Short mmCIF file of C-alpha atoms in Angstrom, two decimals:
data_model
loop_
_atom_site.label_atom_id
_atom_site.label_comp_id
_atom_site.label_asym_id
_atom_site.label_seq_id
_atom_site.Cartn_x
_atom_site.Cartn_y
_atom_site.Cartn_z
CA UNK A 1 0.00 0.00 0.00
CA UNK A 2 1.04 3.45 -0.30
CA UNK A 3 2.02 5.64 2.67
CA UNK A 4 2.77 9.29 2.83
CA UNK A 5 5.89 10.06 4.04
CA UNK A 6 6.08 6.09 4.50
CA UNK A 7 3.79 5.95 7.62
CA UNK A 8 0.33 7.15 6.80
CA UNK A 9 -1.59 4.51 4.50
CA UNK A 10 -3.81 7.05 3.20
CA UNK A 11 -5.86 3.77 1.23
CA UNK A 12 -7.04 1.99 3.82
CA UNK A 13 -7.32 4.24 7.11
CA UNK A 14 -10.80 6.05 7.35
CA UNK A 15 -10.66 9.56 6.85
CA UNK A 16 -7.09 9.67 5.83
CA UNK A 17 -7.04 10.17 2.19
CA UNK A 18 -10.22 13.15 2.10
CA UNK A 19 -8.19 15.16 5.44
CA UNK A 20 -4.36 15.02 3.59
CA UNK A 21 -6.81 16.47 0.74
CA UNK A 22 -8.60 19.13 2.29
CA UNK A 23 -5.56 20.15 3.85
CA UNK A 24 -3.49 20.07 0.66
CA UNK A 25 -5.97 22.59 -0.63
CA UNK A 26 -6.25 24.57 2.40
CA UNK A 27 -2.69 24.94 2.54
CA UNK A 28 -2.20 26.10 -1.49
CA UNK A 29 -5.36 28.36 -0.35
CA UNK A 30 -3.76 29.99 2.19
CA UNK A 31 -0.55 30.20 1.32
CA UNK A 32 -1.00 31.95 -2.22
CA UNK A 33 -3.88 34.36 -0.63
CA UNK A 34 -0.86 35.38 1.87
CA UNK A 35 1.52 35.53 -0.89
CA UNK A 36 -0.97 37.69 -2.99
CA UNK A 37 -1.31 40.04 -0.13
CA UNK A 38 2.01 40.07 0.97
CA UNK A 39 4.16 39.30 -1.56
CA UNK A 40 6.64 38.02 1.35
CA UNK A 41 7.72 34.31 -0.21
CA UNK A 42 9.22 32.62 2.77
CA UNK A 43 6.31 33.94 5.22
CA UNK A 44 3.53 32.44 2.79
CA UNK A 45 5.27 29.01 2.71
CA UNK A 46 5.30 29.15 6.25
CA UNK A 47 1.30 29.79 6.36
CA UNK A 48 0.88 27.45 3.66
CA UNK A 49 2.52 24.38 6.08
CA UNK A 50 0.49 26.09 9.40
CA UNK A 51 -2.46 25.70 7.33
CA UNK A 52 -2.22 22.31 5.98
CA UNK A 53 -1.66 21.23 9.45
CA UNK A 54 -4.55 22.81 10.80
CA UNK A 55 -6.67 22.46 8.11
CA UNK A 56 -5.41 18.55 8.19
CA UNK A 57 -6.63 18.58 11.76
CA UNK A 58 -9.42 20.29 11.55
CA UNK A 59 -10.96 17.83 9.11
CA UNK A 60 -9.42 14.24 10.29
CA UNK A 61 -11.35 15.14 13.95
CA UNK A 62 -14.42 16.02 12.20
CA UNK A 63 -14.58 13.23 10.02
CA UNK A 64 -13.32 10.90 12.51
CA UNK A 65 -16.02 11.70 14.88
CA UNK A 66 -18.85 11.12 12.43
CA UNK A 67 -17.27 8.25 11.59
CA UNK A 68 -17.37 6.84 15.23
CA UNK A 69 -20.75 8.21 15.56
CA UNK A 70 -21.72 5.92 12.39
CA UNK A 71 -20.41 2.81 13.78
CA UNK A 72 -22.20 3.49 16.53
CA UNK A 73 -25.66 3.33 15.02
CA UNK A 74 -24.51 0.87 12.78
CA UNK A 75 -23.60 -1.49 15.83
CA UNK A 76 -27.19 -0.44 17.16
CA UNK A 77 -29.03 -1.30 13.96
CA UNK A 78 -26.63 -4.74 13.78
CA UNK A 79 -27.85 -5.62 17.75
CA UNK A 80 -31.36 -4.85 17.07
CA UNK A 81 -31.74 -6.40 13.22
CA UNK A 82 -30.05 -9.72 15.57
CA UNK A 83 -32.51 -9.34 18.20
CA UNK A 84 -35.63 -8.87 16.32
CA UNK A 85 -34.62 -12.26 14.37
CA UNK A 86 -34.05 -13.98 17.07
CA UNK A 87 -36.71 -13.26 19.22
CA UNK A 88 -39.88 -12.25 16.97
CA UNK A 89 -43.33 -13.49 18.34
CA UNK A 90 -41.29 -14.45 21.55
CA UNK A 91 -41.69 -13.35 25.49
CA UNK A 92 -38.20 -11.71 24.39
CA UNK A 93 -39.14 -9.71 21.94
CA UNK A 94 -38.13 -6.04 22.11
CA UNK A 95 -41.40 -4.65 20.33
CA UNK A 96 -43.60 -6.70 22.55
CA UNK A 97 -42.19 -5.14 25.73
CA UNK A 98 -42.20 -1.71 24.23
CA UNK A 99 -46.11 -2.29 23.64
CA UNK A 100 -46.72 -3.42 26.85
CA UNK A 101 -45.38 -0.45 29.00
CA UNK A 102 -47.06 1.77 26.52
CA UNK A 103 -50.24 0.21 27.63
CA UNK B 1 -4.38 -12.88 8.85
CA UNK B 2 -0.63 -11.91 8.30
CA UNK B 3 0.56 -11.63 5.07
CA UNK B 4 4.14 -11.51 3.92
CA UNK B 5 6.13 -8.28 4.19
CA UNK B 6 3.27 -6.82 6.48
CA UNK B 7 3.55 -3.17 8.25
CA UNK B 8 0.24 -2.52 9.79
CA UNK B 9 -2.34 -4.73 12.10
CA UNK B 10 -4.09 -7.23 10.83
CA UNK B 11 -7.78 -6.98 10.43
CA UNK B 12 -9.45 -6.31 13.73
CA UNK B 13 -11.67 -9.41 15.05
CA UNK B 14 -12.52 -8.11 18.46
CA UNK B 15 -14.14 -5.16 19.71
CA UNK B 16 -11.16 -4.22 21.87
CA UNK B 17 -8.94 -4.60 18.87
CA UNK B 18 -10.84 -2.25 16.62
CA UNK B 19 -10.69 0.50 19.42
CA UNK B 20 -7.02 -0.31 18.80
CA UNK B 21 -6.94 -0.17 15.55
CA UNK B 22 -8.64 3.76 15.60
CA UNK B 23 -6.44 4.66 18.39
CA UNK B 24 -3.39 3.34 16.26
CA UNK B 25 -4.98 5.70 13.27
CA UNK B 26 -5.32 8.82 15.33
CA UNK B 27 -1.93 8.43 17.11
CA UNK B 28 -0.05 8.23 13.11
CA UNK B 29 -1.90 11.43 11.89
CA UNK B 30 -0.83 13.40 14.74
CA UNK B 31 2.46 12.11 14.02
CA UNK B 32 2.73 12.60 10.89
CA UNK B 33 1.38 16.17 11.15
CA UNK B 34 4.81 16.96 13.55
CA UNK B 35 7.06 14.89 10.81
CA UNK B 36 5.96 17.16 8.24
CA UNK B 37 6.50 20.32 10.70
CA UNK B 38 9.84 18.80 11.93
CA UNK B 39 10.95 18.07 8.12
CA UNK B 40 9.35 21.85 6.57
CA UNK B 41 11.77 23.27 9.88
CA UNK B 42 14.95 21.27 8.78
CA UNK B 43 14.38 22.25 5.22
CA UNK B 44 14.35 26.09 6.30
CA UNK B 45 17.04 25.91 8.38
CA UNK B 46 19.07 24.61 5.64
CA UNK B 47 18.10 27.27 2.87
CA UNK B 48 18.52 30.49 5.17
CA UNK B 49 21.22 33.13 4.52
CA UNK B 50 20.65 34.48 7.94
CA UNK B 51 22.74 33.95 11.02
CA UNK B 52 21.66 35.19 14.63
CA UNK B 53 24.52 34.83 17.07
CA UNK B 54 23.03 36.89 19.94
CA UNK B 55 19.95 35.77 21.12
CA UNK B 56 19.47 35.99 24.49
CA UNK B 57 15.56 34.71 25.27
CA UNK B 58 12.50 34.22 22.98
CA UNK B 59 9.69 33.80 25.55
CA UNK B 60 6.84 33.81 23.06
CA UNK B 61 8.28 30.65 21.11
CA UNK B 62 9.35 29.00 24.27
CA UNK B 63 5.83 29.22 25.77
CA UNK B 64 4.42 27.41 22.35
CA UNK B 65 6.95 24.74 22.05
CA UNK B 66 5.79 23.96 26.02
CA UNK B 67 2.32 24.23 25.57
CA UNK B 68 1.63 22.87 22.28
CA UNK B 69 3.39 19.33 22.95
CA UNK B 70 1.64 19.12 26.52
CA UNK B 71 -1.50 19.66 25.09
CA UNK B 72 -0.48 16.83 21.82
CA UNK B 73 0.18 14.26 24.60
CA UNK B 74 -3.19 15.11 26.78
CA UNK B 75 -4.61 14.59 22.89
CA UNK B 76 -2.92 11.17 22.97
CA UNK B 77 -2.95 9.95 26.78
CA UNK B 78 -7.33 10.30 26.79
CA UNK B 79 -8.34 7.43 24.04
CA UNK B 80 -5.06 5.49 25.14
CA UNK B 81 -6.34 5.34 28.83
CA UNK B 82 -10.11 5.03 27.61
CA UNK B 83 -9.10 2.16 25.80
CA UNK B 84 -6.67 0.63 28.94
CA UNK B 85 -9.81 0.65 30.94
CA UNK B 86 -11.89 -0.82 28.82
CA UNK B 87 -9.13 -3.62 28.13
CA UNK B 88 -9.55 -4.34 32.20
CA UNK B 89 -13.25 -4.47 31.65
CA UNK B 90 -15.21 -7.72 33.47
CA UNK B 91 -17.97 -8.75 30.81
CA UNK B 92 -19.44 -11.75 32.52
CA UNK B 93 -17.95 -14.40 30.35
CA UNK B 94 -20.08 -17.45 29.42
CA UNK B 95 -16.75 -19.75 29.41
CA UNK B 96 -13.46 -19.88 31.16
CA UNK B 97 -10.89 -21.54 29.07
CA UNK B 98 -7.32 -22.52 30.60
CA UNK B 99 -4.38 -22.32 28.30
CA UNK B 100 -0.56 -23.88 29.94
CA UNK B 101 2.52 -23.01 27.91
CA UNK B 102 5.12 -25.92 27.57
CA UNK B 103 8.18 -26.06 25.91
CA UNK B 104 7.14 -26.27 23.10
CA UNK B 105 3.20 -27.00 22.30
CA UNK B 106 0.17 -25.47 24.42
CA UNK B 107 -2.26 -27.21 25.92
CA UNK B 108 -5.77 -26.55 26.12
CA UNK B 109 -8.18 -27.37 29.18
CA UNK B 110 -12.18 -26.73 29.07
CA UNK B 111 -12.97 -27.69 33.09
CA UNK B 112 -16.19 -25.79 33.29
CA UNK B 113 -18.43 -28.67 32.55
CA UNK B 114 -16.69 -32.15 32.15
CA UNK B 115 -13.01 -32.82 31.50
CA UNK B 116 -11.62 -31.61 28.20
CA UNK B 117 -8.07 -31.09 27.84
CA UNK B 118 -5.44 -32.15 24.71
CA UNK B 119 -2.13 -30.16 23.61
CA UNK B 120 -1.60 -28.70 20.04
CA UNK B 121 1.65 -28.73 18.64
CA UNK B 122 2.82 -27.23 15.76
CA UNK B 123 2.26 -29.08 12.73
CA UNK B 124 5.79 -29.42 11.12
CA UNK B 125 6.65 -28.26 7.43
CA UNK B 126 7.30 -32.04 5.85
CA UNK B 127 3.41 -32.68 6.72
CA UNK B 128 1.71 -29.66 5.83
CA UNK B 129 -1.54 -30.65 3.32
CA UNK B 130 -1.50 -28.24 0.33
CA UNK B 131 -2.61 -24.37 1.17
CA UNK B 132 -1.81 -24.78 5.03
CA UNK B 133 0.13 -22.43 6.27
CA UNK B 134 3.80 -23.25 7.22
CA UNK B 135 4.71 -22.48 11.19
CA UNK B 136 1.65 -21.47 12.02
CA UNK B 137 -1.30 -24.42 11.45
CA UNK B 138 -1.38 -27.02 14.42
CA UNK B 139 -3.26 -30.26 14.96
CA UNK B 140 -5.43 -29.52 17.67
CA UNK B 141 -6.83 -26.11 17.15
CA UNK B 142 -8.75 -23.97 19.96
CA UNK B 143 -12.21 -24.61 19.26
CA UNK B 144 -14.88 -21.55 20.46
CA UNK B 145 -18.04 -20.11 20.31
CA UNK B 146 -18.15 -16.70 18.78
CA UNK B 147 -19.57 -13.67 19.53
CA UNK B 148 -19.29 -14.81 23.30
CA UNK B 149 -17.29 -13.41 26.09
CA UNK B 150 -14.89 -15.75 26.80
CA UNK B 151 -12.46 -15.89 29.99
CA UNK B 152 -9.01 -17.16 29.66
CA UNK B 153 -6.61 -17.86 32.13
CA UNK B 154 -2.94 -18.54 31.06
CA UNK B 155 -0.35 -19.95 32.50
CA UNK B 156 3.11 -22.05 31.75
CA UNK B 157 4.41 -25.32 33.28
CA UNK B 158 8.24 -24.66 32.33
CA UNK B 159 9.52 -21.19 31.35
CA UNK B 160 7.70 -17.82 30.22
CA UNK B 161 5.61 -17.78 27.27
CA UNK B 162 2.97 -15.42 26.00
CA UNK B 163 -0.08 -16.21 24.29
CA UNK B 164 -1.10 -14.10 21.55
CA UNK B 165 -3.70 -13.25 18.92
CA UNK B 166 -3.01 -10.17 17.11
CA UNK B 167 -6.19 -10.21 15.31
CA UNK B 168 -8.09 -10.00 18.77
CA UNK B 169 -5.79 -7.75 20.60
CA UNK B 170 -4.30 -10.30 22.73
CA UNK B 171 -1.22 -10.86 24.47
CA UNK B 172 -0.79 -12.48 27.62
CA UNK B 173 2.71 -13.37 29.61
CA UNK B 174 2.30 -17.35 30.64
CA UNK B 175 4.58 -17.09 33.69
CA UNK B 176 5.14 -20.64 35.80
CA UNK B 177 3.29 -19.80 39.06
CA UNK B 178 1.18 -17.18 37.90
CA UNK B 179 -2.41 -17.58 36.31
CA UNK B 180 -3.13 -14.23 34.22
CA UNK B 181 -6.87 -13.26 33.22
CA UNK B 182 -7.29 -11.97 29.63
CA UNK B 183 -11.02 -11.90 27.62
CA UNK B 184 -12.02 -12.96 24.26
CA UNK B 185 -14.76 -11.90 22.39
CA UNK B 186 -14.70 -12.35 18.25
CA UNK B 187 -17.55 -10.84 16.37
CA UNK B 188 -17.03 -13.23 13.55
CA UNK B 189 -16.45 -16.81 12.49
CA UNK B 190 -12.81 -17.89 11.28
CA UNK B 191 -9.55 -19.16 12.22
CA UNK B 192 -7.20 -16.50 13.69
CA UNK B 193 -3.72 -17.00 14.06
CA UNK B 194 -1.07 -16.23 16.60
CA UNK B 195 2.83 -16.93 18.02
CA UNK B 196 3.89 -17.72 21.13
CA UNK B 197 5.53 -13.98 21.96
CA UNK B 198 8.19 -14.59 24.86
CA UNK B 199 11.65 -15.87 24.31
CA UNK B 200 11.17 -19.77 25.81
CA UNK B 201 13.94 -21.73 24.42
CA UNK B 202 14.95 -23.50 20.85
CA UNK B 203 11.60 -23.99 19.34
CA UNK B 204 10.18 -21.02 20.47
CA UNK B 205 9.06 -19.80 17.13
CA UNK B 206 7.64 -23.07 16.71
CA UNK B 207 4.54 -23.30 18.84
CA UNK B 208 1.75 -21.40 17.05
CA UNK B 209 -1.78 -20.22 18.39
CA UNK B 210 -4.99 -21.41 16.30
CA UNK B 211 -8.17 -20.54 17.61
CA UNK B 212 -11.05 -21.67 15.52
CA UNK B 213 -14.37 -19.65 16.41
CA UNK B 214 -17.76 -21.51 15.12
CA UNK B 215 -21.52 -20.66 16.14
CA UNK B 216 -22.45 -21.65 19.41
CA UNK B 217 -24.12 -24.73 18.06
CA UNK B 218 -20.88 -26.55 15.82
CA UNK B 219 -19.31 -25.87 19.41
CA UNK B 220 -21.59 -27.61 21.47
CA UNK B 221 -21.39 -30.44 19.19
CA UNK B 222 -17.89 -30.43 18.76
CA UNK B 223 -17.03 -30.16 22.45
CA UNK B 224 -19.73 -33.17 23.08
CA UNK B 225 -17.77 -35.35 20.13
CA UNK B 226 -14.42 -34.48 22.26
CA UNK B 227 -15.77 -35.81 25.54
#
């Protein structure tokens, strides 16, 4: 697989591949918007690295944490697609004991 | 399961071992954020003109470079202590399962109900069937029930060993004199592979791990076949 640097396996980790992106951009954003304003060369390349990083940051947390939030409801939905299976038209059954403290 | 010339994990059979696995994920970005800063900093500092001989103090920067690595590691240290906990979690296992280390096979004892105990040595590489898988297929393999908390207690009868399953996040020391408490849980069917992970002699690289994990049912019938 191919790795960034030789450590980040931007294929197969969640999230990786989109937030080196986004940052990439961010980084080219902010750097030539400095540079345009500026015109100081060294100080925009320096913005343009702060701002990869940041914006790299910035999105791998955000995407990371819907991500988690996903496999969350996905385990839910897994648990309760199992459950209802396994227990349908049972005394275990999950709707049957929701119906009964609603009555 | 391991393939050759492997860098990362292996695919993540356990619960515990996926929280690894995003842990793992989170921990490289962060690093590879500061090897990119570290390596854009050495690339300035070899293309500059300018010298400064005279500096005396640079509060301002000093303050950053404090703050900005303590507040990396708290970053860090939360998820890896969320997930230590949760490693040390009691989940009311369903099945205790005793493991002894020998030099060099393991053996296998399931005392909960009746008596059922047997070794599993290595298979060597003269008798291998076509597709197995040399140095790590044995002939007894651990038989269990998936998607069921399982407690295992290891031990040794000689020297240390260490069971592991990389797949499942496991690694436990087998130390003569000492049972240790590790448990299992994999969410799927399969046979997952592991190496016995502590120095133990000649043949240490010889005494494999195979844990096969069928439905409840295949493991009811297979342990009443054994007895």
């Amino acid at each position: 697989p191919f790795k960034l640097l030789g450590i980040l396996d931007v294929e197969n980790i969640p999230c990786a591949r989109d937030s080196v992106l986004y940052g990439s951009l961010g980084s080219v954003v902010a750097g030539l918007g400095y540079f345009l304003l500026t015109s100081r060369i060294r100080r925009s390349c320096d913005v343009g690295v702060g701002g990869f990083i940041i914006v790299t940051l910035g999105c791998w947390f955000h995407c990371r944490y819907n991500y988690a939030k996903e496999r969350i409801q996905q385990r839910i939905a897994r648990e309760g697609m199992k459950n209802k299976i396994l227990y349908e038209s049972t005394h275990l059954d999950p709707e049957r004991k929701q119906s009964n403290s609603s009555n | 399961m391991a393939y050759p010339y492997q860098l990362g994990f292996q695919d993540a059979t356990s619960p515990v071992m996926e929280e690894l696995l995003h842990f793992h994920d989170h921990t490289l970005m962060i690093v590879f954020l500061i090897s990119t800063l570290v390596l854009y900093l050495i690339s300035l500092m070899l293309s500059t003109k300018l010298t400064h001989t005279n500096t005396m103090d640079a509060q301002e920067i000093e303050t950053i470079w404090t703050v900005l690595p303590a507040i990396i590691l708290i970053m860090i240290a939360l998820p890896s202590l969320r997930i230590l906990y949760m490693m040390d979690e009691m989940n009311n296992p369903l099945l205790t399962v005793k493991t002894m280390g020998h030099q060099w096979y393991w053996s296998y004892e399931y005392t909960d109900y009746e008596e059922l105990n047997f070794d599993s040595y290595m298979i060597p590489t003269t008798e291998l069937k076509p597709g197995e898988l040399r140095l790590l297929e044995v002939d007894n393999r651990l038989i269990l029930p998936m998607e069921t908390p399982i407690r295992m207690l290891i031990s040794s009868e000689d020297v240390l060993h260490s069971w592991a399953v990389p797949s499942l996040g496991l690694k436990t020391d087998a130390i003569p004199g000492r049972l240790n408490q590790t448990t299992l849980m994999s969410l799927r069917p399969g046979l997952f592979y592991g190496q016995c992970s502590e120095i133990c002699g000649s043949n240490h690289s010889f005494m494999p791990i195979v844990l096969e994990m069928v439905p409840l049912k295949s493991f009811e019938s297979w342990s009443s076949s054994m007895l």
